[in-house]
JSON list of C-alpha atoms in Angstrom, two decimals:
[
{"chain": "A", "resi": 1041, "resn": "UNK", "atom": "CA", "xyz": [25.44, 113.13, 58.02]},
{"chain": "A", "resi": 1042, "resn": "UNK", "atom": "CA", "xyz": [29.00, 115.48, 56.92]},
{"chain": "A", "resi": 1043, "resn": "UNK", "atom": "CA", "xyz": [31.23, 112.68, 59.16]},
{"chain": "A", "resi": 1044, "resn": "UNK", "atom": "CA", "xyz": [31.58, 109.81, 55.89]},
{"chain": "A", "resi": 1045, "resn": "UNK", "atom": "CA", "xyz": [33.20, 112.13, 53.61]},
{"chain": "A", "resi": 1046, "resn": "UNK", "atom": "CA", "xyz": [35.95, 113.13, 56.11]},
{"chain": "A", "resi": 1047, "resn": "UNK", "atom": "CA", "xyz": [38.71, 111.20, 53.91]},
{"chain": "A", "resi": 1048, "resn": "UNK", "atom": "CA", "xyz": [37.92, 113.02, 51.40]},
{"chain": "A", "resi": 1049, "resn": "UNK", "atom": "CA", "xyz": [39.75, 115.62, 52.34]},
{"chain": "A", "resi": 1050, "resn": "UNK", "atom": "CA", "xyz": [42.04, 114.32, 53.65]},
{"chain": "A", "resi": 1051, "resn": "UNK", "atom": "CA", "xyz": [45.55, 114.83, 51.91]},
{"chain": "A", "resi": 1052, "resn": "UNK", "atom": "CA", "xyz": [44.54, 118.57, 51.72]},
{"chain": "A", "resi": 1053, "resn": "UNK", "atom": "CA", "xyz": [45.40, 119.34, 54.70]},
{"chain": "A", "resi": 1054, "resn": "UNK", "atom": "CA", "xyz": [49.16, 121.01, 55.24]},
{"chain": "A", "resi": 1055, "resn": "UNK", "atom": "CA", "xyz": [50.49, 118.83, 57.78]},
{"chain": "A", "resi": 1056, "resn": "UNK", "atom": "CA", "xyz": [50.59, 115.41, 55.21]},
{"chain": "A", "resi": 1057, "resn": "UNK", "atom": "CA", "xyz": [51.97, 116.82, 52.63]},
{"chain": "A", "resi": 1058, "resn": "UNK", "atom": "CA", "xyz": [54.59, 117.93, 54.58]},
{"chain": "A", "resi": 1059, "resn": "UNK", "atom": "CA", "xyz": [58.05, 117.69, 51.67]},
{"chain": "A", "resi": 1060, "resn": "UNK", "atom": "CA", "xyz": [61.12, 117.00, 53.54]},
{"chain": "A", "resi": 1061, "resn": "UNK", "atom": "CA", "xyz": [63.47, 118.72, 51.71]},
{"chain": "A", "resi": 1062, "resn": "UNK", "atom": "CA", "xyz": [66.48, 117.18, 49.02]},
{"chain": "A", "resi": 1063, "resn": "UNK", "atom": "CA", "xyz": [70.30, 119.49, 50.88]},
{"chain": "A", "resi": 1064, "resn": "UNK", "atom": "CA", "xyz": [69.74, 121.79, 54.14]},
{"chain": "A", "resi": 1065, "resn": "UNK", "atom": "CA", "xyz": [73.13, 124.08, 53.95]},
{"chain": "A", "resi": 1066, "resn": "UNK", "atom": "CA", "xyz": [73.60, 126.42, 57.01]},
{"chain": "A", "resi": 1067, "resn": "UNK", "atom": "CA", "xyz": [76.54, 128.65, 56.45]},
{"chain": "A", "resi": 1068, "resn": "UNK", "atom": "CA", "xyz": [78.86, 128.91, 59.62]},
{"chain": "A", "resi": 1069, "resn": "UNK", "atom": "CA", "xyz": [77.92, 132.05, 60.79]},
{"chain": "A", "resi": 1070, "resn": "UNK", "atom": "CA", "xyz": [74.64, 134.03, 61.76]},
{"chain": "A", "resi": 1071, "resn": "UNK", "atom": "CA", "xyz": [74.51, 136.54, 62.71]},
{"chain": "A", "resi": 1072, "resn": "UNK", "atom": "CA", "xyz": [71.41, 136.16, 65.89]},
{"chain": "A", "resi": 1073, "resn": "UNK", "atom": "CA", "xyz": [70.02, 137.28, 69.15]},
{"chain": "A", "resi": 1074, "resn": "UNK", "atom": "CA", "xyz": [72.37, 136.99, 72.18]},
{"chain": "A", "resi": 1075, "resn": "UNK", "atom": "CA", "xyz": [70.99, 136.18, 75.17]},
{"chain": "A", "resi": 1076, "resn": "UNK", "atom": "CA", "xyz": [73.93, 136.68, 77.73]},
{"chain": "A", "resi": 1077, "resn": "UNK", "atom": "CA", "xyz": [73.63, 139.60, 80.18]},
{"chain": "A", "resi": 1078, "resn": "UNK", "atom": "CA", "xyz": [77.21, 140.70, 78.51]},
{"chain": "A", "resi": 1079, "resn": "UNK", "atom": "CA", "xyz": [74.98, 140.84, 75.06]},
{"chain": "A", "resi": 1080, "resn": "UNK", "atom": "CA", "xyz": [71.31, 140.85, 74.81]},
{"chain": "A", "resi": 1081, "resn": "UNK", "atom": "CA", "xyz": [71.09, 141.91, 71.76]},
{"chain": "A", "resi": 1082, "resn": "UNK", "atom": "CA", "xyz": [72.29, 140.64, 67.80]},
{"chain": "A", "resi": 1083, "resn": "UNK", "atom": "CA", "xyz": [75.53, 139.43, 67.28]},
{"chain": "A", "resi": 1084, "resn": "UNK", "atom": "CA", "xyz": [77.46, 137.27, 64.93]},
{"chain": "A", "resi": 1085, "resn": "UNK", "atom": "CA", "xyz": [77.49, 134.33, 66.44]},
{"chain": "A", "resi": 1086, "resn": "UNK", "atom": "CA", "xyz": [79.86, 131.06, 64.96]},
{"chain": "A", "resi": 1087, "resn": "UNK", "atom": "CA", "xyz": [77.49, 127.96, 63.72]},
{"chain": "A", "resi": 1088, "resn": "UNK", "atom": "CA", "xyz": [78.56, 124.04, 64.88]},
{"chain": "A", "resi": 1089, "resn": "UNK", "atom": "CA", "xyz": [76.80, 120.68, 64.45]},
{"chain": "A", "resi": 1090, "resn": "UNK", "atom": "CA", "xyz": [76.33, 119.46, 67.80]},
{"chain": "A", "resi": 1091, "resn": "UNK", "atom": "CA", "xyz": [77.45, 116.29, 69.19]},
{"chain": "A", "resi": 1092, "resn": "UNK", "atom": "CA", "xyz": [76.43, 114.09, 71.82]},
{"chain": "A", "resi": 1093, "resn": "UNK", "atom": "CA", "xyz": [78.52, 113.97, 73.88]},
{"chain": "A", "resi": 1094, "resn": "UNK", "atom": "CA", "xyz": [80.74, 109.82, 74.90]},
{"chain": "A", "resi": 1095, "resn": "UNK", "atom": "CA", "xyz": [78.15, 108.62, 77.75]},
{"chain": "A", "resi": 1096, "resn": "UNK", "atom": "CA", "xyz": [79.17, 108.56, 80.53]},
{"chain": "A", "resi": 1097, "resn": "UNK", "atom": "CA", "xyz": [79.54, 104.89, 83.28]},
{"chain": "A", "resi": 1098, "resn": "UNK", "atom": "CA", "xyz": [78.67, 106.54, 85.64]},
{"chain": "A", "resi": 1099, "resn": "UNK", "atom": "CA", "xyz": [75.30, 108.01, 85.34]},
{"chain": "A", "resi": 1100, "resn": "UNK", "atom": "CA", "xyz": [72.48, 106.61, 87.82]},
{"chain": "A", "resi": 1101, "resn": "UNK", "atom": "CA", "xyz": [70.74, 105.32, 84.57]},
{"chain": "A", "resi": 1102, "resn": "UNK", "atom": "CA", "xyz": [74.39, 103.82, 83.70]},
{"chain": "A", "resi": 1103, "resn": "UNK", "atom": "CA", "xyz": [74.52, 101.90, 86.67]},
{"chain": "A", "resi": 1104, "resn": "UNK", "atom": "CA", "xyz": [70.69, 100.54, 87.36]},
{"chain": "A", "resi": 1105, "resn": "UNK", "atom": "CA", "xyz": [71.69, 99.81, 83.27]},
{"chain": "A", "resi": 1106, "resn": "UNK", "atom": "CA", "xyz": [74.77, 97.18, 85.29]},
{"chain": "A", "resi": 1107, "resn": "UNK", "atom": "CA", "xyz": [73.07, 96.24, 88.03]},
{"chain": "A", "resi": 1108, "resn": "UNK", "atom": "CA", "xyz": [70.40, 95.21, 86.77]},
{"chain": "A", "resi": 1109, "resn": "UNK", "atom": "CA", "xyz": [72.55, 93.23, 83.39]},
{"chain": "A", "resi": 1110, "resn": "UNK", "atom": "CA", "xyz": [74.30, 91.10, 86.63]},
{"chain": "A", "resi": 1111, "resn": "UNK", "atom": "CA", "xyz": [74.16, 87.82, 87.04]},
{"chain": "A", "resi": 1112, "resn": "UNK", "atom": "CA", "xyz": [72.11, 84.72, 85.32]},
{"chain": "A", "resi": 1113, "resn": "UNK", "atom": "CA", "xyz": [68.33, 86.01, 82.76]},
{"chain": "A", "resi": 1114, "resn": "UNK", "atom": "CA", "xyz": [69.65, 87.44, 79.76]},
{"chain": "A", "resi": 1115, "resn": "UNK", "atom": "CA", "xyz": [68.52, 90.88, 78.67]},
{"chain": "A", "resi": 1116, "resn": "UNK", "atom": "CA", "xyz": [66.65, 92.57, 80.95]},
{"chain": "A", "resi": 1117, "resn": "UNK", "atom": "CA", "xyz": [65.88, 95.57, 79.40]},
{"chain": "A", "resi": 1118, "resn": "UNK", "atom": "CA", "xyz": [63.64, 96.25, 75.37]},
{"chain": "A", "resi": 1119, "resn": "UNK", "atom": "CA", "xyz": [66.13, 96.73, 73.00]},
{"chain": "A", "resi": 1120, "resn": "UNK", "atom": "CA", "xyz": [64.49, 98.97, 70.44]},
{"chain": "A", "resi": 1121, "resn": "UNK", "atom": "CA", "xyz": [64.12, 97.40, 66.41]},
{"chain": "A", "resi": 1122, "resn": "UNK", "atom": "CA", "xyz": [61.77, 98.54, 64.79]},
{"chain": "A", "resi": 1123, "resn": "UNK", "atom": "CA", "xyz": [63.28, 101.95, 63.31]},
{"chain": "A", "resi": 1124, "resn": "UNK", "atom": "CA", "xyz": [60.20, 104.38, 61.13]},
{"chain": "A", "resi": 1125, "resn": "UNK", "atom": "CA", "xyz": [62.11, 107.43, 60.49]},
{"chain": "A", "resi": 1126, "resn": "UNK", "atom": "CA", "xyz": [64.84, 108.16, 57.99]},
{"chain": "A", "resi": 1127, "resn": "UNK", "atom": "CA", "xyz": [65.37, 112.07, 58.65]},
{"chain": "A", "resi": 1128, "resn": "UNK", "atom": "CA", "xyz": [66.55, 113.13, 61.68]},
{"chain": "A", "resi": 1129, "resn": "UNK", "atom": "CA", "xyz": [66.54, 116.42, 63.18]},
{"chain": "A", "resi": 1130, "resn": "UNK", "atom": "CA", "xyz": [69.56, 118.83, 62.98]},
{"chain": "A", "resi": 1131, "resn": "UNK", "atom": "CA", "xyz": [70.56, 120.79, 65.62]},
{"chain": "A", "resi": 1132, "resn": "UNK", "atom": "CA", "xyz": [73.19, 123.93, 65.68]},
{"chain": "A", "resi": 1133, "resn": "UNK", "atom": "CA", "xyz": [75.38, 125.04, 68.34]},
{"chain": "A", "resi": 1134, "resn": "UNK", "atom": "CA", "xyz": [75.04, 128.34, 67.92]},
{"chain": "A", "resi": 1135, "resn": "UNK", "atom": "CA", "xyz": [78.56, 130.18, 69.54]},
{"chain": "A", "resi": 1136, "resn": "UNK", "atom": "CA", "xyz": [78.21, 134.47, 70.03]},
{"chain": "A", "resi": 1137, "resn": "UNK", "atom": "CA", "xyz": [81.86, 135.40, 69.14]},
{"chain": "A", "resi": 1138, "resn": "UNK", "atom": "CA", "xyz": [81.49, 138.58, 71.36]},
{"chain": "A", "resi": 1139, "resn": "UNK", "atom": "CA", "xyz": [80.81, 136.50, 75.04]},
{"chain": "A", "resi": 1140, "resn": "UNK", "atom": "CA", "xyz": [81.90, 132.75, 73.46]},
{"chain": "A", "resi": 1141, "resn": "UNK", "atom": "CA", "xyz": [77.93, 132.06, 75.23]},
{"chain": "A", "resi": 1142, "resn": "UNK", "atom": "CA", "xyz": [76.31, 129.27, 73.46]},
{"chain": "A", "resi": 1143, "resn": "UNK", "atom": "CA", "xyz": [73.15, 127.66, 72.95]},
{"chain": "A", "resi": 1144, "resn": "UNK", "atom": "CA", "xyz": [70.96, 125.27, 70.85]},
{"chain": "A", "resi": 1145, "resn": "UNK", "atom": "CA", "xyz": [68.39, 125.46, 68.17]},
{"chain": "A", "resi": 1146, "resn": "UNK", "atom": "CA", "xyz": [66.96, 122.67, 66.91]},
{"chain": "A", "resi": 1147, "resn": "UNK", "atom": "CA", "xyz": [66.03, 122.62, 62.40]},
{"chain": "A", "resi": 1148, "resn": "UNK", "atom": "CA", "xyz": [63.40, 120.32, 60.69]},
{"chain": "A", "resi": 1149, "resn": "UNK", "atom": "CA", "xyz": [63.81, 117.09, 59.81]},
{"chain": "A", "resi": 1150, "resn": "UNK", "atom": "CA", "xyz": [65.79, 116.19, 56.55]},
{"chain": "A", "resi": 1151, "resn": "UNK", "atom": "CA", "xyz": [67.85, 113.13, 55.42]},
{"chain": "A", "resi": 1152, "resn": "UNK", "atom": "CA", "xyz": [71.03, 115.75, 54.18]},
{"chain": "A", "resi": 1153, "resn": "UNK", "atom": "CA", "xyz": [72.36, 118.40, 56.20]},
{"chain": "A", "resi": 1154, "resn": "UNK", "atom": "CA", "xyz": [75.95, 120.07, 55.49]},
{"chain": "A", "resi": 1155, "resn": "UNK", "atom": "CA", "xyz": [77.50, 123.13, 56.64]},
{"chain": "A", "resi": 1156, "resn": "UNK", "atom": "CA", "xyz": [78.59, 125.89, 54.88]},
{"chain": "A", "resi": 1157, "resn": "UNK", "atom": "CA", "xyz": [79.23, 124.59, 52.23]},
{"chain": "A", "resi": 1158, "resn": "UNK", "atom": "CA", "xyz": [79.82, 127.01, 48.47]},
{"chain": "A", "resi": 1159, "resn": "UNK", "atom": "CA", "xyz": [75.76, 126.55, 46.52]},
{"chain": "A", "resi": 1160, "resn": "UNK", "atom": "CA", "xyz": [77.42, 124.82, 42.99]},
{"chain": "A", "resi": 1161, "resn": "UNK", "atom": "CA", "xyz": [76.40, 127.57, 39.99]},
{"chain": "A", "resi": 1162, "resn": "UNK", "atom": "CA", "xyz": [73.28, 126.71, 38.04]},
{"chain": "A", "resi": 1163, "resn": "UNK", "atom": "CA", "xyz": [72.85, 127.27, 34.33]},
{"chain": "A", "resi": 1164, "resn": "UNK", "atom": "CA", "xyz": [75.66, 127.44, 31.42]},
{"chain": "A", "resi": 1165, "resn": "UNK", "atom": "CA", "xyz": [79.27, 127.74, 32.69]},
{"chain": "A", "resi": 1166, "resn": "UNK", "atom": "CA", "xyz": [82.17, 130.22, 29.86]}
]
């Protein structure tokens, strides 16, 4: 009779009580491993936030979609409406200052993200 008691311990799972941090603040430079054949050791990298480029009109999926949409018959593919997530995964773009090689690094989900913001002084200010 152990199985029916399982619901009592649901809250204690570390996966379920995951807390989103209030604000993620990342410095504009970080020293990390550069895998390029020129470096192959830790170098200073410039950090920027990844942003998707403009979608091309000539990508195969876009051409196929436009062909399918032509003529009568309305919308042919599903349009997503059931948005449930309130956070986004942040992707950092790291560029090696020595050899200019770029790599991407995914962070955990967060609502607020800032790059190189000055830390607010806590406590009493004179």
